[in-house]
Coordinates of C-alpha atoms (C1' of nucleotides) in Angstrom, one line a residue:
Chain A
X1 CA 144.4 181.8 -38.2
X2 CA 147.5 183.0 -40.0
X3 CA 148.6 180.7 -42.8
X4 CA 151.5 180.8 -45.2
X5 CA 152.6 178.7 -48.2
X6 CA 155.8 177.0 -47.2
X7 CA 158.1 176.2 -50.1
X8 CA 159.6 173.4 -48.1
X9 CA 156.3 171.5 -47.7
X10 CA 154.7 173.0 -50.9
X11 CA 151.6 173.5 -48.8
X12 CA 149.7 176.2 -47.0
X13 CA 150.4 175.8 -43.3
X14 CA 149.3 177.4 -40.1
X15 CA 151.9 179.8 -38.9
X16 CA 153.2 178.9 -35.5
X17 CA 156.3 181.0 -34.5
X18 CA 158.8 179.2 -32.3
X19 CA 157.3 175.9 -33.3
X20 CA 155.0 175.7 -30.3
X21 CA 151.4 176.6 -30.4
X22 CA 150.2 179.1 -27.8
X23 CA 146.8 180.3 -26.6
X24 CA 147.1 183.8 -27.7
X25 CA 149.2 185.7 -30.3
X26 CA 150.6 187.8 -27.5
X27 CA 152.2 184.7 -26.0
X28 CA 154.5 184.1 -28.9
X29 CA 158.1 185.2 -28.9
X30 CA 159.0 187.8 -31.5
X31 CA 158.9 186.3 -35.0
X32 CA 162.4 185.9 -36.4
X33 CA 162.5 186.8 -40.1
X34 CA 165.4 186.8 -42.5
X35 CA 165.0 188.3 -45.9
X36 CA 167.6 188.1 -48.6
X37 CA 168.6 191.6 -49.5
X38 CA 170.3 193.3 -52.4
X39 CA 173.8 193.0 -53.8
X40 CA 174.8 196.7 -53.8
X41 CA 176.5 197.0 -57.2
X42 CA 174.0 199.3 -58.9
X43 CA 170.5 200.5 -58.8
X44 CA 167.9 198.0 -57.8
X45 CA 165.0 197.6 -60.3
X46 CA 161.3 197.5 -59.5
X47 CA 161.4 193.7 -59.8
X48 CA 163.7 193.6 -56.9
X49 CA 161.4 196.0 -55.1
X50 CA 158.4 193.7 -55.6
X51 CA 160.2 191.2 -53.4
X52 CA 161.2 193.9 -50.9
X53 CA 157.6 195.1 -50.8
X54 CA 156.5 191.6 -50.1
X55 CA 158.8 191.5 -47.1
X56 CA 157.3 194.8 -46.0
X57 CA 153.7 193.5 -46.2
X58 CA 154.7 190.3 -44.4
X59 CA 156.2 192.3 -41.6
X60 CA 153.4 194.9 -41.4
X61 CA 150.8 192.2 -41.4
X62 CA 152.4 190.2 -38.6
X63 CA 152.5 193.3 -36.5
X64 CA 148.9 194.1 -37.5
X65 CA 148.0 190.6 -36.2
X66 CA 149.6 191.3 -32.9
X67 CA 152.9 189.5 -33.4
X68 CA 156.2 191.1 -32.4
X69 CA 158.8 190.9 -35.2
X70 CA 162.6 190.8 -35.3
X71 CA 163.5 191.2 -38.9
X72 CA 166.8 191.1 -40.7
X73 CA 167.8 192.0 -44.3
X74 CA 171.4 191.5 -45.4
X75 CA 173.4 193.8 -47.6
X76 CA 175.7 191.8 -49.8
X77 CA 178.7 194.1 -50.1
X78 CA 181.3 191.7 -51.4
X79 CA 180.9 189.4 -54.4
X80 CA 182.1 189.2 -58.1
X81 CA 180.0 192.2 -59.2
X82 CA 180.8 194.6 -56.4
X83 CA 184.5 193.8 -56.7
X84 CA 184.4 194.3 -60.4
X85 CA 182.5 197.5 -60.1
X86 CA 184.9 199.0 -57.5
X87 CA 187.9 198.0 -59.6
X88 CA 186.6 199.5 -62.8
X89 CA 185.9 202.8 -61.0
X90 CA 189.2 202.7 -59.2
X91 CA 187.6 203.2 -55.8
X92 CA 187.7 201.0 -52.7
X93 CA 185.1 198.3 -52.3
X94 CA 183.8 200.0 -49.2
X95 CA 183.3 203.3 -50.9
X96 CA 181.6 201.7 -53.9
X97 CA 179.2 199.6 -51.9
X98 CA 178.4 202.4 -49.4
X99 CA 177.2 204.5 -52.3
X100 CA 174.7 201.9 -53.6
X101 CA 173.7 200.9 -50.1
X102 CA 172.6 204.5 -49.5
X103 CA 170.7 204.7 -52.7
X104 CA 169.0 201.4 -51.8
X105 CA 167.8 202.7 -48.5
X106 CA 166.6 205.9 -50.1
X107 CA 164.5 203.8 -52.5
X108 CA 163.0 201.8 -49.7
X109 CA 162.0 205.0 -48.0
X110 CA 160.4 206.3 -51.2
X111 CA 158.3 203.2 -51.4
X112 CA 157.2 203.5 -47.8
X113 CA 158.9 200.3 -46.8
X114 CA 159.4 200.1 -43.0
X115 CA 162.8 200.0 -41.4
X116 CA 163.8 196.5 -40.2
X117 CA 165.6 195.7 -37.0
X118 CA 168.9 194.6 -38.6
X119 CA 170.8 195.3 -41.8
X120 CA 174.0 193.3 -41.5
X121 CA 176.8 193.6 -44.1
X122 CA 178.5 190.6 -45.4
X123 CA 181.9 192.1 -44.6
X124 CA 180.9 192.6 -41.0
X125 CA 180.1 188.9 -40.6
X126 CA 183.4 187.2 -41.4
X127 CA 183.8 185.9 -37.9
X128 CA 180.5 184.0 -38.1
X129 CA 181.4 182.6 -41.5
X130 CA 184.7 181.5 -40.0
X131 CA 182.9 179.6 -37.3
X132 CA 180.6 177.8 -39.7
X133 CA 183.5 176.8 -42.0
X134 CA 185.5 175.5 -39.0
X135 CA 182.5 173.4 -37.9
X136 CA 182.0 171.9 -41.3
X137 CA 185.7 171.2 -41.6
X138 CA 185.7 169.3 -38.4
X139 CA 182.9 167.2 -39.7
X140 CA 184.8 166.4 -42.8
X141 CA 182.4 168.1 -45.2
X142 CA 184.8 170.5 -46.8
X143 CA 187.8 170.3 -49.0
X144 CA 190.3 172.8 -50.3
X145 CA 191.4 173.4 -53.8
X146 CA 194.2 175.9 -54.0
X147 CA 192.9 178.5 -51.6
X148 CA 189.2 178.0 -52.2
X149 CA 187.1 176.0 -49.8
X150 CA 184.2 173.9 -51.1
X151 CA 181.3 172.2 -49.4
X152 CA 181.0 168.5 -50.4
X153 CA 177.4 167.7 -51.3
X154 CA 178.0 164.0 -51.7
X155 CA 178.6 163.8 -48.0
X156 CA 175.4 165.6 -47.1
X157 CA 172.4 163.3 -47.6
X158 CA 169.6 165.9 -47.2
X159 CA 170.7 168.0 -50.2
X160 CA 167.8 169.1 -52.4
X161 CA 164.9 169.0 -50.0
X162 CA 163.8 172.6 -50.5
X163 CA 164.0 172.8 -54.3
X164 CA 163.0 169.2 -54.7
X165 CA 165.9 168.8 -56.9
X166 CA 167.5 165.5 -57.5
X167 CA 171.2 166.0 -56.8
X168 CA 172.0 163.4 -59.4
X169 CA 170.2 165.3 -62.1
X170 CA 172.4 168.3 -61.5
X171 CA 175.3 166.3 -62.7
X172 CA 173.7 165.8 -66.1
X173 CA 172.2 169.3 -66.3
X174 CA 173.0 170.7 -69.7
X175 CA 173.4 174.2 -68.7
X176 CA 176.3 173.9 -66.3
X177 CA 179.4 175.5 -67.7
X178 CA 182.0 173.1 -66.4
X179 CA 185.0 175.2 -67.4
X180 CA 184.4 177.6 -64.5
X181 CA 184.8 175.0 -61.9
X182 CA 187.8 173.2 -60.4
X183 CA 185.9 171.0 -58.0
X184 CA 185.8 167.4 -57.1
X185 CA 182.1 167.4 -58.0
X186 CA 180.3 169.8 -60.2
X187 CA 177.5 170.2 -57.7
X188 CA 179.7 171.4 -54.9
X189 CA 179.7 175.1 -54.0
X190 CA 182.3 177.5 -52.7
X191 CA 182.3 178.5 -49.0
X192 CA 185.4 180.6 -49.4
X193 CA 187.0 181.9 -52.5
X194 CA 190.6 182.3 -53.6
X195 CA 191.4 185.8 -54.6
X196 CA 193.7 187.6 -57.0
X197 CA 196.1 190.3 -55.8
X198 CA 194.0 193.3 -56.5
X199 CA 190.9 191.9 -54.8
X200 CA 190.1 192.6 -51.1
X201 CA 190.6 189.6 -48.8
X202 CA 190.0 188.5 -45.3
X203 CA 191.9 186.0 -43.1
X204 CA 190.0 183.1 -41.6
X205 CA 191.4 180.0 -39.9
X206 CA 191.5 177.9 -43.1
X207 CA 192.9 180.5 -45.4
X208 CA 193.0 184.0 -46.9
X209 CA 190.3 184.9 -49.4
X210 CA 186.8 186.2 -49.6
X211 CA 183.3 184.8 -48.8
X212 CA 181.4 182.6 -51.1
X213 CA 177.9 183.8 -51.9
X214 CA 175.8 181.5 -49.7
X215 CA 177.8 181.6 -46.5
X216 CA 176.9 185.1 -45.5
X217 CA 173.2 184.4 -45.0
X218 CA 173.9 181.3 -42.8
X219 CA 176.5 183.3 -40.9
X220 CA 174.3 186.4 -40.2
X221 CA 171.3 184.2 -39.2
X222 CA 173.5 182.4 -36.7
X223 CA 175.0 185.6 -35.5
X224 CA 171.8 187.4 -34.9
X225 CA 169.4 184.7 -33.9
X226 CA 171.7 181.9 -32.8
X227 CA 169.1 179.2 -33.6
X228 CA 166.3 178.1 -35.9
X229 CA 164.4 181.1 -37.3
X230 CA 160.7 181.3 -38.2
X231 CA 160.7 182.8 -41.7
X232 CA 163.2 183.1 -44.4
X233 CA 162.2 185.0 -47.6
X234 CA 163.5 185.8 -51.0
X235 CA 162.8 185.7 -54.7
X236 CA 161.9 182.4 -56.3
X237 CA 165.2 182.4 -58.1
X238 CA 167.0 182.0 -54.8
X239 CA 165.3 178.6 -54.0
X240 CA 168.0 176.9 -55.9
X241 CA 170.9 177.0 -55.4
X242 CA 171.2 179.8 -52.8
X243 CA 168.7 178.7 -50.2
X244 CA 169.4 175.0 -50.8
X245 CA 173.0 175.7 -50.0
X246 CA 172.2 177.8 -47.0
X247 CA 170.2 174.8 -45.6
X248 CA 173.0 172.4 -46.3
X249 CA 175.8 174.4 -44.6
X250 CA 173.7 175.6 -41.7
X251 CA 172.0 172.3 -40.8
X252 CA 175.3 170.4 -41.2
X253 CA 177.2 172.8 -39.0
X254 CA 174.7 173.1 -36.2
X255 CA 172.6 169.9 -36.3
X256 CA 169.3 171.7 -35.9
X257 CA 166.6 172.8 -38.3
X258 CA 167.6 176.1 -40.1
X259 CA 164.2 177.6 -40.9
X260 CA 160.5 176.8 -40.2
X261 CA 158.8 178.6 -43.0
X262 CA 160.3 179.4 -46.4
X263 CA 158.4 182.1 -48.3
X264 CA 159.3 183.0 -51.9
X265 CA 158.0 185.9 -54.0
X266 CA 157.5 185.4 -57.7
X267 CA 159.1 187.5 -60.4
X268 CA 158.0 190.7 -62.0
X269 CA 157.8 190.3 -65.8
X270 CA 158.2 192.8 -68.6
X271 CA 156.7 191.8 -71.9
X272 CA 156.1 188.4 -70.3
X273 CA 159.7 187.9 -69.6
X274 CA 161.6 188.1 -66.3
X275 CA 162.8 191.6 -65.4
X276 CA 166.5 191.4 -64.9
X277 CA 169.6 193.3 -65.2
X278 CA 171.3 190.8 -67.5
X279 CA 168.4 191.0 -69.9
X280 CA 168.4 194.8 -69.7
X281 CA 164.6 194.9 -69.6
X282 CA 164.2 196.7 -66.3
X283 CA 163.0 199.9 -64.8
X284 CA 164.5 201.5 -61.7
X285 CA 162.4 203.4 -59.3
X286 CA 164.0 206.7 -60.4
X287 CA 163.3 205.9 -64.1
X288 CA 159.6 205.8 -63.3
X289 CA 159.6 208.8 -61.0
X290 CA 161.4 210.9 -63.6
X291 CA 158.6 209.9 -66.0
X292 CA 156.2 211.5 -63.6
X293 CA 154.9 208.4 -61.8
X294 CA 154.5 208.6 -58.0
X295 CA 156.2 206.1 -55.8
X296 CA 152.8 205.7 -54.1
X297 CA 151.3 204.5 -57.4
X298 CA 154.2 202.2 -57.9
X299 CA 153.8 200.7 -54.4
X300 CA 150.1 200.3 -55.0
X301 CA 150.5 198.6 -58.4
X302 CA 153.2 196.2 -57.1
X303 CA 150.9 195.2 -54.3
X304 CA 147.8 194.5 -56.4
X305 CA 148.9 191.0 -57.4
X306 CA 149.5 188.1 -55.1
X307 CA 153.1 187.7 -54.2
X308 CA 153.3 184.1 -55.4
X309 CA 152.1 184.9 -58.9
X310 CA 154.1 186.3 -61.7
X311 CA 153.1 189.8 -62.5
X312 CA 153.5 191.5 -65.9
X313 CA 154.5 195.1 -65.4
X314 CA 153.4 197.7 -67.9
X315 CA 153.4 201.4 -68.0
X316 CA 149.7 201.4 -68.9
X317 CA 148.9 199.5 -65.6
X318 CA 151.0 202.1 -63.7
X319 CA 149.1 204.9 -65.4
X320 CA 145.8 203.4 -64.2
X321 CA 147.0 203.0 -60.7
X322 CA 146.5 206.6 -59.6
X323 CA 142.8 206.6 -60.1
X324 CA 141.9 204.2 -57.3
X325 CA 144.3 206.1 -55.1
X326 CA 142.4 209.3 -55.6
X327 CA 139.2 207.5 -54.6
X328 CA 140.9 206.6 -51.4
X329 CA 142.0 210.2 -50.9
X330 CA 138.5 211.4 -51.5
X331 CA 137.2 209.3 -48.6
X332 CA 139.9 210.7 -46.3
X333 CA 139.0 214.2 -47.4
X334 CA 135.3 213.6 -46.7
X335 CA 136.3 212.5 -43.2
X336 CA 138.7 215.3 -42.5
X337 CA 136.3 218.1 -43.5
X338 CA 133.4 216.8 -41.4
X339 CA 132.4 219.4 -38.8
X340 CA 129.0 218.1 -37.9
X341 CA 128.2 216.9 -34.3
X342 CA 125.9 214.0 -33.7
X343 CA 125.6 210.3 -33.0
X344 CA 127.5 207.5 -34.8
X345 CA 125.2 205.6 -37.1
X346 CA 125.0 201.9 -36.2
X347 CA 125.5 200.9 -39.9
X348 CA 128.8 202.7 -40.0
X349 CA 130.1 200.9 -36.9
X350 CA 128.9 197.6 -38.4
X351 CA 130.5 198.3 -41.8
X352 CA 133.9 199.1 -40.1
X353 CA 133.7 195.8 -38.2
X354 CA 132.9 193.9 -41.4
X355 CA 135.8 195.6 -43.2
X356 CA 138.3 194.7 -40.6
X357 CA 137.1 191.1 -40.5
X358 CA 137.1 190.6 -44.2
X359 CA 140.4 192.4 -44.6
X360 CA 142.1 190.3 -41.9
X361 CA 140.8 187.0 -43.2
X362 CA 142.0 187.6 -46.7
X363 CA 145.5 188.4 -45.4
X364 CA 145.4 185.5 -43.0
X365 CA 145.2 183.2 -46.1
X366 CA 148.8 183.4 -47.3
X367 CA 148.8 187.2 -47.6
X368 CA 146.1 187.7 -50.1
X369 CA 146.5 191.4 -50.6
X370 CA 144.4 191.5 -53.7
X371 CA 141.5 190.0 -51.8
X372 CA 142.0 192.5 -49.0
X373 CA 142.1 195.4 -51.4
X374 CA 138.8 194.2 -52.9
X375 CA 137.2 194.3 -49.5
X376 CA 138.6 197.7 -48.9
X377 CA 137.2 199.1 -52.1
X378 CA 133.8 197.5 -51.4
X379 CA 133.8 199.3 -48.1
X380 CA 134.7 202.6 -49.7
X381 CA 131.7 202.4 -51.9
X382 CA 129.5 201.8 -48.9
X383 CA 131.1 204.6 -46.9
X384 CA 130.4 206.9 -49.8
X385 CA 126.8 205.9 -49.9
X386 CA 126.5 206.7 -46.2
X387 CA 128.2 210.0 -46.8
X388 CA 125.8 210.9 -49.6
X389 CA 122.8 210.1 -47.4
X390 CA 124.2 212.3 -44.7
X391 CA 127.6 213.9 -44.2
X392 CA 129.7 212.2 -41.5
X393 CA 129.6 213.5 -38.0
X394 CA 132.8 214.3 -36.2
X395 CA 132.6 211.0 -34.3
X396 CA 131.9 209.0 -37.5
X397 CA 134.8 210.6 -39.2
X398 CA 137.0 209.7 -36.2
X399 CA 136.2 206.0 -36.2
X400 CA 136.4 205.7 -40.0
X401 CA 139.8 207.4 -40.0
X402 CA 140.9 205.1 -37.1
X403 CA 139.9 202.1 -39.3
X404 CA 141.8 203.4 -42.2
X405 CA 144.9 203.9 -40.1
X406 CA 144.6 200.3 -39.0
X407 CA 144.3 199.1 -42.6
X408 CA 147.1 201.3 -43.7
X409 CA 149.4 199.9 -41.1
X410 CA 149.5 196.9 -43.5
X411 CA 149.0 198.5 -46.9
X412 CA 151.0 201.7 -46.5
X413 CA 149.2 203.4 -49.3
X414 CA 146.4 205.5 -47.7
X415 CA 148.4 207.9 -45.6
X416 CA 151.4 207.7 -47.8
X417 CA 153.5 210.8 -47.3
X418 CA 154.8 212.2 -50.6
X419 CA 156.5 215.4 -51.4
X420 CA 154.0 217.7 -53.0
X421 CA 155.1 219.5 -56.0
X422 CA 152.9 222.6 -55.4
X423 CA 154.6 225.9 -55.5
X424 CA 151.7 227.8 -53.9
X425 CA 151.1 228.1 -50.1
X426 CA 147.8 227.0 -48.7
X427 CA 147.0 230.6 -48.0
X428 CA 147.6 231.6 -51.6
X429 CA 145.3 228.8 -52.7
X430 CA 142.6 229.9 -50.3
X431 CA 142.9 233.5 -51.5
X432 CA 142.5 232.4 -55.1
X433 CA 139.4 230.4 -54.1
X434 CA 137.8 233.5 -52.5
X435 CA 138.6 235.6 -55.5
X436 CA 137.0 233.0 -57.7
X437 CA 134.0 232.7 -55.5
X438 CA 133.5 236.5 -55.8
X439 CA 133.8 236.3 -59.6
X440 CA 131.2 233.5 -59.5
X441 CA 128.8 235.6 -57.5
X442 CA 129.2 238.4 -60.1
X443 CA 128.6 235.7 -62.8
X444 CA 132.0 236.6 -64.2
X445 CA 132.6 233.1 -65.5
X446 CA 135.6 234.1 -67.6
X447 CA 137.5 235.3 -64.5
X448 CA 136.3 232.3 -62.5
X449 CA 137.5 229.9 -65.1
X450 CA 140.8 231.7 -65.5
X451 CA 141.6 231.3 -61.8
X452 CA 140.6 227.6 -62.0
X453 CA 142.9 227.0 -64.9
X454 CA 145.7 229.0 -63.3
X455 CA 145.5 226.7 -60.2
X456 CA 145.2 223.6 -62.2
X457 CA 148.4 224.6 -64.0
X458 CA 150.1 224.7 -60.7
X459 CA 148.9 221.2 -59.7
X460 CA 145.8 222.2 -57.7
X461 CA 142.4 220.8 -58.6
X462 CA 139.3 222.6 -57.5
X463 CA 136.1 220.7 -56.6
X464 CA 132.9 222.7 -56.4
X465 CA 130.1 221.4 -54.3
X466 CA 127.1 222.6 -52.3
X467 CA 129.3 223.1 -49.2
X468 CA 131.6 225.3 -51.2
X469 CA 134.9 224.8 -53.0
X470 CA 137.6 222.5 -51.8
X471 CA 141.0 221.7 -53.4
X472 CA 143.5 219.0 -53.6
X473 CA 146.8 218.4 -55.4
X474 CA 146.9 216.4 -58.6
Chain B
rG1 C1' 166.6 167.5 -72.0
rG2 C1' 164.8 167.6 -66.6
rU3 C1' 161.6 170.0 -62.7
rC4 C1' 157.6 173.3 -61.7
rU5 C1' 153.9 177.1 -62.3
rC6 C1' 150.3 179.8 -64.8
rU7 C1' 145.9 180.6 -68.7
rU8 C1' 139.4 184.4 -65.4
rG9 C1' 135.0 189.7 -68.9
rG10 C1' 137.9 195.5 -73.3
rC11 C1' 142.4 195.6 -69.8
rC12 C1' 144.5 194.3 -64.8
rG13 C1' 143.5 191.0 -61.2
rA14 C1' 141.0 187.8 -56.4
rG15 C1' 138.4 183.3 -55.8
rU16 C1' 139.7 177.2 -56.0
rG17 C1' 133.5 172.1 -55.6
rG18 C1' 127.2 175.2 -54.8
rU19 C1' 127.0 182.0 -52.2
rU20 C1' 127.1 188.5 -58.5
rA21 C1' 135.4 189.7 -55.6
rG22 C1' 137.5 194.2 -56.6
rG23 C1' 140.1 197.9 -59.7
rC24 C1' 140.8 200.5 -64.5
rA25 C1' 138.6 201.9 -69.1
rG26 C1' 133.9 202.6 -71.6
rC27 C1' 128.7 203.8 -71.3
rG28 C1' 124.4 206.0 -68.5
rG29 C1' 123.1 209.2 -64.5
rU30 C1' 123.5 212.8 -60.1
rC31 C1' 125.8 217.5 -59.0
rU32 C1' 127.4 222.2 -61.6
rG33 C1' 126.9 228.7 -64.7
rC34 C1' 129.8 225.3 -67.9
rA35 C1' 133.5 222.1 -66.9
rA36 C1' 136.5 219.3 -63.9
rA37 C1' 136.5 216.5 -59.7
rA38 C1' 133.5 213.6 -56.8
rC39 C1' 129.6 210.1 -56.3
rC40 C1' 125.9 206.4 -58.0
rG41 C1' 124.6 202.6 -61.6
rU42 C1' 126.4 199.5 -65.3
rU43 C1' 122.5 193.1 -67.1
rU44 C1' 127.9 186.7 -64.5
rA45 C1' 133.8 185.9 -67.3
rC46 C1' 136.9 181.6 -66.1
rG47 C1' 142.2 178.4 -72.9
rG48 C1' 140.2 173.7 -75.7
rC49 C1' 138.4 168.6 -75.4
rG50 C1' 137.0 164.7 -72.3
rG51 C1' 136.1 162.6 -67.3
rU52 C1' 134.5 162.4 -61.8
rU53 C1' 130.1 164.7 -59.3
rC54 C1' 123.3 166.1 -57.8
rA55 C1' 126.7 170.3 -58.9
rA56 C1' 133.3 172.1 -61.8
rA57 C1' 136.3 178.5 -63.2
rU58 C1' 137.5 175.2 -58.8
rC59 C1' 139.0 168.0 -58.7
rC60 C1' 141.3 164.3 -62.6
rG61 C1' 143.3 163.3 -67.6
rC62 C1' 144.8 164.8 -72.4
rC63 C1' 145.8 168.9 -75.8
rA64 C1' 147.3 174.1 -76.9
rG65 C1' 149.6 178.6 -75.3
rA66 C1' 152.7 181.4 -71.8
rG67 C1' 156.4 181.8 -68.0
rA68 C1' 160.1 180.4 -64.3
rC69 C1' 164.1 177.2 -62.3
rC70 C1' 168.1 173.7 -63.6
rU71 C1' 174.0 179.4 -64.5
rC72 C1' 174.8 185.2 -61.6
rC73 C1' 169.8 186.7 -60.2
rA74 C1' 164.6 189.5 -56.0

RNA sequence: GGUCUCUUGGCCGAGUGGUUAGGCAGCGGUCUGCAAAACCGUUUACGGCGGUUCAAAUCCGCCAGAGACCUCCA
């Protein structure tokens, strides 16, 4: 049974897409998921990517479990920061955001994050925003101040149910900077914002201006799904006020529940403090790749901790992340080089079944990836034992590799495709190995070691064994 | 000030009433011409103090420390 922690109920709940329990997973309609995406004003940092990786695992796991998914991530391409960035560079907003959107998608690819079904842009969803604002206006929930349009929280009784915030307490919150607001009530939020002359603007029925931050998500969800969605995800920092405001405007406009399950990913910390652009304590993906780290190791490291726990990022941890990966690679190599014919050992079949069961039940329980990885490494140890007892037969290799494929459809770290930085062709390497074998036969150890060092220098590691020498990249 | 979360062995991290998670590092071993790589093994840890219970890392209370949200944020 698949279970998720729902921020709304603060409990772990059975996951039932569509709100109606069915006999079999195949009977459910596609799971509708909306994940808050990036504001494209600069490079995303790996804290951002922790959340996006969480979305990826969620999606991959649901598919692994047999659900169909229909997944959306928005691209916020108009807001204070994007406008400011475009103005300061003297380029159009569109040109500016397109550049960072492209970079964002490249980074997702580097981290082996699957492509989702929809990537709507805020600026392409103005019509849907207009509809919501009109509906709210008809219900008397909005007011205008100059050319800005605000949502009036005092007229909406359900406000605060997600973040469990007491609306009254916001009034007395010490950290509100009242000077920035010209509202009836400090708690109200902008649906539509007045703009200055040099800013880009759009015409909607109630005025000329640009979208408020919260309206785009409500608009896109309505536009794409047209009704209550199953899962809405984001970072914990979005619970309040962003998601709270989405609920208010969507449920008030359409008189139906907005979202069934709210899933929030915790923050990545650096030196025990939140990684964020405003604090300046962040790493981008390219920062780390330039330092020689692989995006595969970064993906692995960011997956090792449960998504609902804060995780302290350190370069030391990242350095240690490549070792377990080479253990995985070694198992794959052992399978791929098997040539032997013969029966499949019962104990290998049983071990595969156990692994799939353990792996699935860990993930069933609110996506416990750490637990699932633990089961995976336990199985690797066992497979290695069986291999040491007797090399895998072709059929054994086939079923193990099949099992690994299945597991990797969730993890995305086993068959992670990465550009190899090896300048030699496979043929060159094979030739070197033959040369070295001959040197070894002649007991010419100096020459043998010279070839070994030469290859190592080019990123190729040689492994001698009874069956001969095999190689792999560093 | 208000709201909430976390504290597990040298390090990282699951578990959440009774069953040795796992990974990294270190150490020991197998293999090897020597290495490397690989593989195997590696003796039970849960912030402190109380309480509940036959039984607590797990539940409750207090204390200490850390972090997040209340403002743009993943």
